[in-house]
Every structure is written in structure tokens, then in C-alpha cells.
Tab-separated table of C-alpha atoms in Angstrom:
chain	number	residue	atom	x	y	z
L	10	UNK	CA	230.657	71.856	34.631
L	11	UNK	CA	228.569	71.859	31.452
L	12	UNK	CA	228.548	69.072	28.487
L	13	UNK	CA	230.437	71.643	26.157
L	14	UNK	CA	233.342	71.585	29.167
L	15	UNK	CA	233.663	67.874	28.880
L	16	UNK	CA	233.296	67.243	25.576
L	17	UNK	CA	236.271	69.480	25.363
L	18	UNK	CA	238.237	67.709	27.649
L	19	UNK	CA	238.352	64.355	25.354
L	20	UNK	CA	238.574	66.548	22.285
L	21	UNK	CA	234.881	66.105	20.918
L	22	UNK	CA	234.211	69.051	18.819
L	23	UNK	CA	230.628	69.233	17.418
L	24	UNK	CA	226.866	70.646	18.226
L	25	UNK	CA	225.345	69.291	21.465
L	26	UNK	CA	222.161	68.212	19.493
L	27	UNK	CA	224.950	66.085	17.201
L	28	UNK	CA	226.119	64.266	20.521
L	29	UNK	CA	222.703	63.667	21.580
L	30	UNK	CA	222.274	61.048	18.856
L	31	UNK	CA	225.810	59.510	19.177
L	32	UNK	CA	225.122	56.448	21.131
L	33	UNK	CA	222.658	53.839	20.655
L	34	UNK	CA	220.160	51.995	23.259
L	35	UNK	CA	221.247	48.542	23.375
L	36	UNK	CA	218.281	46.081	25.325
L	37	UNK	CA	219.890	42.875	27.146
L	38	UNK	CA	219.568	40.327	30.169
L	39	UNK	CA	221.295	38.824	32.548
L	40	UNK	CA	218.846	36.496	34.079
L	41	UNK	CA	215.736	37.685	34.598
L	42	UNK	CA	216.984	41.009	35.277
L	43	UNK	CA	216.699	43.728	32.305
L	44	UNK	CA	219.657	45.361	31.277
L	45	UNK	CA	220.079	48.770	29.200
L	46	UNK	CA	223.065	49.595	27.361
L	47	UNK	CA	224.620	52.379	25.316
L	48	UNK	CA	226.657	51.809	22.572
L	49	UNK	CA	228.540	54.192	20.039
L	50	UNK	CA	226.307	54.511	16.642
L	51	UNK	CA	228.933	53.571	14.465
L	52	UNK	CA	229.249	50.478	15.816
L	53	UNK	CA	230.995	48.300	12.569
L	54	UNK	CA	231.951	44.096	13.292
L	55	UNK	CA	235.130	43.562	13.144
L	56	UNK	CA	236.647	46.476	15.504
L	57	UNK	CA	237.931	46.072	18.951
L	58	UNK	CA	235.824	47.183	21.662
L	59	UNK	CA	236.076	48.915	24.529
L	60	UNK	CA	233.136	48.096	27.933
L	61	UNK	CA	233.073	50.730	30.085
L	62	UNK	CA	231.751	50.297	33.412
L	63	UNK	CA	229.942	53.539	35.419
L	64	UNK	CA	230.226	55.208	38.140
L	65	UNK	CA	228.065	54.599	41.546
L	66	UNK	CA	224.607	56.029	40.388
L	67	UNK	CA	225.158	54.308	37.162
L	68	UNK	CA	225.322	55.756	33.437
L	69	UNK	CA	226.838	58.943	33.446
L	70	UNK	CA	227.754	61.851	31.418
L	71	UNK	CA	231.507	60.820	32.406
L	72	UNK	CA	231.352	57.298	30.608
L	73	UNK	CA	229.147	58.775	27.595
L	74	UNK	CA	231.463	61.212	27.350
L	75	UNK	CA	234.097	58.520	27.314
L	76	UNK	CA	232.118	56.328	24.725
L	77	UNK	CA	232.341	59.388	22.501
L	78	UNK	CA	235.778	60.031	22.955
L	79	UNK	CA	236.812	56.275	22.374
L	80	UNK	CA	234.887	55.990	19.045
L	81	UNK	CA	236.622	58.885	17.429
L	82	UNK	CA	239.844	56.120	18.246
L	83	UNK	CA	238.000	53.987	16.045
L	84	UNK	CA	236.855	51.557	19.245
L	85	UNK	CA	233.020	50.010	19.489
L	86	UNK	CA	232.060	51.910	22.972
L	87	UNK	CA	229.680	50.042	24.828
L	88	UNK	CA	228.372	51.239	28.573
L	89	UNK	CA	227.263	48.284	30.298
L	90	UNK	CA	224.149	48.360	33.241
L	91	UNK	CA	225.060	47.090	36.472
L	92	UNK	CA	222.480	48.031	37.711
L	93	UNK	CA	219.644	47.186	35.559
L	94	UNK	CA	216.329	48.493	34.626
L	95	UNK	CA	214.602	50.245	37.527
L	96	UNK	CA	217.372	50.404	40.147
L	97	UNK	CA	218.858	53.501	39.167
L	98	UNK	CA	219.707	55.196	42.372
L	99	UNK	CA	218.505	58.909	43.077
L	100	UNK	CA	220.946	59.968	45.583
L	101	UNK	CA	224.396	59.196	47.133
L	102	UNK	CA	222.746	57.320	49.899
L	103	UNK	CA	221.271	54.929	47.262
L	104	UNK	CA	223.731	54.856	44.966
L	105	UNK	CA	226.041	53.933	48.172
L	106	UNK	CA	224.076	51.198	49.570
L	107	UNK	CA	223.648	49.766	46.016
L	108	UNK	CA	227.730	49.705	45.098
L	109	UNK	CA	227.696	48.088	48.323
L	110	UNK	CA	225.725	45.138	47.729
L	111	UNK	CA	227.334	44.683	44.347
L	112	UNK	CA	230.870	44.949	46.066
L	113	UNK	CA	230.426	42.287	48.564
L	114	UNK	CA	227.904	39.912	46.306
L	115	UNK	CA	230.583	40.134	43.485
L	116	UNK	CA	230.450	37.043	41.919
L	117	UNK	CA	226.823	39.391	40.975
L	118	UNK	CA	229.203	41.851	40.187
L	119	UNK	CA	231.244	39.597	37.925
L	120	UNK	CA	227.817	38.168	36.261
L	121	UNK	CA	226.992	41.926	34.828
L	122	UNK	CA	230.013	42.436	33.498
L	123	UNK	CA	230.209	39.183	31.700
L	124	UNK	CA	226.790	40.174	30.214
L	125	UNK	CA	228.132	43.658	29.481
L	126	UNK	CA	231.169	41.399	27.422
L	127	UNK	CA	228.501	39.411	25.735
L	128	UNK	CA	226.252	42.455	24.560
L	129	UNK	CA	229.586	44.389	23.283
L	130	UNK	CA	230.681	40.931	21.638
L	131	UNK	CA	227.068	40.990	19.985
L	132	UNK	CA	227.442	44.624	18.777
L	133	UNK	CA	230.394	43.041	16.315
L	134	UNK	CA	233.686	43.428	18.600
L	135	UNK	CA	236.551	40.993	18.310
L	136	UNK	CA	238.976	42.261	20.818
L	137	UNK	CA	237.957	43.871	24.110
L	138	UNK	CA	239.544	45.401	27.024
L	139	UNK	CA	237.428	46.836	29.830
L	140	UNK	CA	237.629	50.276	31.623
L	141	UNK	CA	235.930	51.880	34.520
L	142	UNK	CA	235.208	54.862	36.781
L	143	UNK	CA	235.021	54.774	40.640
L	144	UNK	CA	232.797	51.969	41.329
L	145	UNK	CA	233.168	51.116	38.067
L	146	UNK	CA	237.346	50.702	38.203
L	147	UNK	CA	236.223	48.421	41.517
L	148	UNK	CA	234.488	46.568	38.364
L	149	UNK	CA	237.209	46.465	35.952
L	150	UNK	CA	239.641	44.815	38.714
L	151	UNK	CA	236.375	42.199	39.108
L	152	UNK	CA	237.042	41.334	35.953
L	153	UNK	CA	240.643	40.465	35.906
L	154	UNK	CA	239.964	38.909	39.222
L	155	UNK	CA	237.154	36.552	36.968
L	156	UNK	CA	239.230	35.623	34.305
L	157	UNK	CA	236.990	37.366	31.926
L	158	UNK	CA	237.361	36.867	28.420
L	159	UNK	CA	239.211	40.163	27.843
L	160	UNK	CA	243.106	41.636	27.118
L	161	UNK	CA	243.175	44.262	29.852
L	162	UNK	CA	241.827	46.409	32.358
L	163	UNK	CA	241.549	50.347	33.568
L	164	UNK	CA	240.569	50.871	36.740
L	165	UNK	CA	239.691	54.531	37.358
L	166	UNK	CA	240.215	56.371	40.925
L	167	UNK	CA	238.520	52.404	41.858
L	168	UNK	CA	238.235	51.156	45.287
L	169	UNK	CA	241.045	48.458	45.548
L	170	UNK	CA	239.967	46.802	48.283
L	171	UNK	CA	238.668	43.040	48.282
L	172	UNK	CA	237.405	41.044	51.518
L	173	UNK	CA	241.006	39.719	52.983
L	174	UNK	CA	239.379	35.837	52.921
L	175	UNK	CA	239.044	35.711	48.693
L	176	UNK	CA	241.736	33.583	47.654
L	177	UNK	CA	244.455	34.933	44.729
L	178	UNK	CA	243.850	33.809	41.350
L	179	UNK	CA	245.997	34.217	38.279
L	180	UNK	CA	245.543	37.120	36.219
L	181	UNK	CA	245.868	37.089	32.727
L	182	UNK	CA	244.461	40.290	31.893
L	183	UNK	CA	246.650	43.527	31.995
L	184	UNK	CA	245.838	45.956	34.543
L	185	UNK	CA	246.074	49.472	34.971
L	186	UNK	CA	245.307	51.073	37.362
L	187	UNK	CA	245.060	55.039	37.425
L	188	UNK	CA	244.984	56.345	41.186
L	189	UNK	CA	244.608	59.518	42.813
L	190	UNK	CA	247.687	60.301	44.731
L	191	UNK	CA	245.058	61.814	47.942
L	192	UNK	CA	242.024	59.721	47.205
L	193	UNK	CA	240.829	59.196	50.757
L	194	UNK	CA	238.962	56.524	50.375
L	195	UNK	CA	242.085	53.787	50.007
L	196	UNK	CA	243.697	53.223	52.486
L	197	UNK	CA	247.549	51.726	52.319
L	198	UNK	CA	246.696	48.414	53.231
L	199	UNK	CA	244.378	47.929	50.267
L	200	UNK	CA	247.001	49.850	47.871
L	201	UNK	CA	249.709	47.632	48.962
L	202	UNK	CA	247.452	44.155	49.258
L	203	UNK	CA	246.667	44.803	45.163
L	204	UNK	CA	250.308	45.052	44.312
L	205	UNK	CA	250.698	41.741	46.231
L	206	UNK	CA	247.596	40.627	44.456
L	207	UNK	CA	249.052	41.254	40.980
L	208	UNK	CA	252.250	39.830	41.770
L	209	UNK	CA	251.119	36.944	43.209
L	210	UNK	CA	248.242	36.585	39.896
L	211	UNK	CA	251.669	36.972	37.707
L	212	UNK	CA	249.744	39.591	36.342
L	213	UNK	CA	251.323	42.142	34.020
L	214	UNK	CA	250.458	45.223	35.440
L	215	UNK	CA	250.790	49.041	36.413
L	216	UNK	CA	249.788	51.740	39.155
L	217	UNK	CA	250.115	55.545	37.774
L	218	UNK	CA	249.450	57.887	40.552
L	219	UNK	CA	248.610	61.030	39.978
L	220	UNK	CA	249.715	63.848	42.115
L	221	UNK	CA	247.643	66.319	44.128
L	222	UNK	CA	244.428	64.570	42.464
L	223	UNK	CA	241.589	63.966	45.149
L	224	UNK	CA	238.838	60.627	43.906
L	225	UNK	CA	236.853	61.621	41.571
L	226	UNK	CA	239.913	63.407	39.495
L	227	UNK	CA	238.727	62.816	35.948
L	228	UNK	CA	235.181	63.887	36.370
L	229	UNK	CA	234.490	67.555	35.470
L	230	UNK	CA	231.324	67.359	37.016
L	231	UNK	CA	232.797	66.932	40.384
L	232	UNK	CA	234.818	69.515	42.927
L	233	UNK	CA	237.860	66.755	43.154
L	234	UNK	CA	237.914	67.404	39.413
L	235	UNK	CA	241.710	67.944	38.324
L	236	UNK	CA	241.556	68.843	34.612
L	237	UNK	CA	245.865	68.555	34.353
L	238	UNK	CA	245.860	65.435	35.666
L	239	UNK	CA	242.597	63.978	34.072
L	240	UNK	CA	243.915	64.958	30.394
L	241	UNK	CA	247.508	62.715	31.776
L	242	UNK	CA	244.998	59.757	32.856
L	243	UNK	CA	242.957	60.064	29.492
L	244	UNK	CA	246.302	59.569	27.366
L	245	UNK	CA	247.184	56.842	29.563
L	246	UNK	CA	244.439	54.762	29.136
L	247	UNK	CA	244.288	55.649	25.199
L	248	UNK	CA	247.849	54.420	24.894
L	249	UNK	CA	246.874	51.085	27.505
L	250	UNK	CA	244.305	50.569	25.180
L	251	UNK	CA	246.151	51.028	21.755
L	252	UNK	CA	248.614	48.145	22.946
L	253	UNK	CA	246.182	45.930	23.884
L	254	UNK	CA	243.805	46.221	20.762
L	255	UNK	CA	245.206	47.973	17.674
């Protein structure tokens, strides 16, 4: 699906050459390691922000398109590198292998998202909450799990799973997560070991599931795409996200 087909599904209305120039290139570290950020232009200190957290091959069109979306709510957008400068990955096989290392080092995990916080804390935001996409959602649970220094998280069509010998911590952030009612790649064990996760973290949390959606639901660019059910999880998070920071 083309950039005009997702722009309309988040409502963006405007010339492609417009959007182009809509986020910002934001250079940061963690470590030695060079990070590269995008943030929305109209960045302005004072708003809440919102850290969104990519996909498997890293910075997408889904979580630029996203950015866009959440600045027209009046949000600071800022999509944080996991990755970092370099190690994009070209192909599933890479980008799987890479996820991978970040999923069972993820204290490494953790690290680039708190430097992700700090870079969208830098841009001028005073409250933030954190969503993310596939790999990314894994992400946004990380960050709960850390005790991060934000209000909530979104975890999108995420991998729930985490390694059965990590002790439960308390979780202060909310959490939503948004899953795919025939995402194949969760299995019932790590569905039902989250909810005892949360409830054990006394987190305050919620599961939407979305019916007849396959993983990688919201993305237009992808043959699991379910447009119905993507608009649902779109006004879910926007209404998450307007009790948490407005």
C-alpha cells in the first residue's frame, strides 16, 4: 500500500512533498553507540510526548506515519533508534536475528529506550507515555517492566513473551496492550503469563483483542493488514494516551 493509503488511515490530509519535511533528524548516544532519531517539526517545550518504538527492521513508514498522526493531537512525536547508526537490517533474516539479540540482552533493550526518553525529554516534553509496533510493543512492555520514567504503555501486535526465570517487578506504568485475536506468533502460555505478570506488578492495565486480525494488523504495508480493526486500535491508543497526558 502506498504513503497516500496510510496517511489516510490516521487522517493526514496534505501533499506528499508536505509530509516529507514533517519530522526532524534528531542525533543522540547511548554509549558509544550513535543513535538517530525522528521527531515531529513542531516540536514546542512544554507538551507531552509520545516515544514510539519501531518495528523489527527499524524506522518505518508505520511509526512516521504514527509521529504524524500524533502531532496533529498536539503530542511531541519522537521515533527512537534501537538499533543505532549502521545496523539497520536489510532483510527479515537480519532484522530477525537482530530483535533477537535485543530480546534476550534486554537490559540493552531497556538502555535504548531510556535514551529514546532522554532525547524526547530534551526535545521539550514534560509528560511521556511510550508506544510501539511488533518488536517495538515487545519494547514498550520493556519499559514498564524497567520502571521507566513514563505514565503508560502501548504495546502493538508485541511479542509478550519474557524468559520464565526474570523475576516480577511492580509496575507503575499503565499498560495496554492491543493484540491480534490470530497472531500466531503468541502462544497462550505467554498471553496468560502477562496477565499474571500485570497482576502480580499491581499494574493497572488492559488487553483489547481484536478479532479476525492476523500480527501485523495495523500496518497497511503488510498482507495481515486489517484496515477495520487498525482504525479500532488507532482510537484506542489515542484515547489511552489522552488519559494519561492531556
Amino acid at each position: 500500500m502506498k504513503i497516500a493509503s496510510i496517511l489516510c488511515l490516521f487522517g493526514i490530509i496534505g501533499n506528499l512533498s508536505g509530509y516529507a519535511q514533517e519530522l526532524k533528524v534528531v542525533n543522540y548516544q547511548d554509549g558509544d553507540q550513535k543513535l538517530q532519531g525522528l521527531v515531529s517539526a513542531n516540536a514546542a517545550k512544554g507538551k507531552s510526548g509520545v516515544l514510539i518504538l519501531p518495528a523489527w527492521k527499524g524506522i518505518d513508514q508505520e511509526a512516521k506515519t504514527a509521529a504524524l498522526a500524533l502531532e496533529k493531537e498536539g503530542y511531541i512525536s519522537f521515533i527512537a533508534d534501537i538499533y543505532g547508526v549502521g545496523n539497520t537490517p536489510e532483510s527479515n533474516q537480519e532484522a530477525a536475528a537482530l530483535s533477537s539479540k535485543y530480546k534476550v540482552d534486554y537490559q540493552l533493550y531497556q538502555n535504548r529506550i531510556k535514551a529514546g526518553i532522554a532525547a524526547l525529554k530534551a526535545q521539550g516534553a514534560d509528560k511521556i507515555a511510550v508506544i510501539g509496533y511488533c518488536f517495538g510493543g515487545t519494547g514498550a512492555l520493556e519499559t514498564a517492566r524497567a520502571g521507566l520514567p513514563v505514565l503508560g504503555v502501548v504495546c502493538i501486535h508485541g511479542g509478550l513473551a519474557k524468559a520464565a526465570d526474570r523475576p516480577h517487578t511492580a509496575i507503575h506504568a499503565k499498560v495496554l496492550v492491543e493484540h491480534p485475536a490470530a497472531d500466531a506468533s503468541v502462544k497462550k502460555e505467554h498471553y496468560d503469563a502477562l496477565v499474571q505478570e500485570l497482576d502480580e506488578g499491581k499494574a493497572d492495565w488492559q488487553i483489547i483483542t481484536y478479532a479476525h486480525a492476523k500480527h501485523t494488523f495495523t500496518n497497511p504495508e503488510s498482507a495481515d493488514y486489517n484496515e477495520l480493526m487498525a482504525k479500532r486500535a488507532w482510537n484506542h491508543t489515542l484515547l489511552f494516551l489522552a488519559e494519561l497526558l492531556k
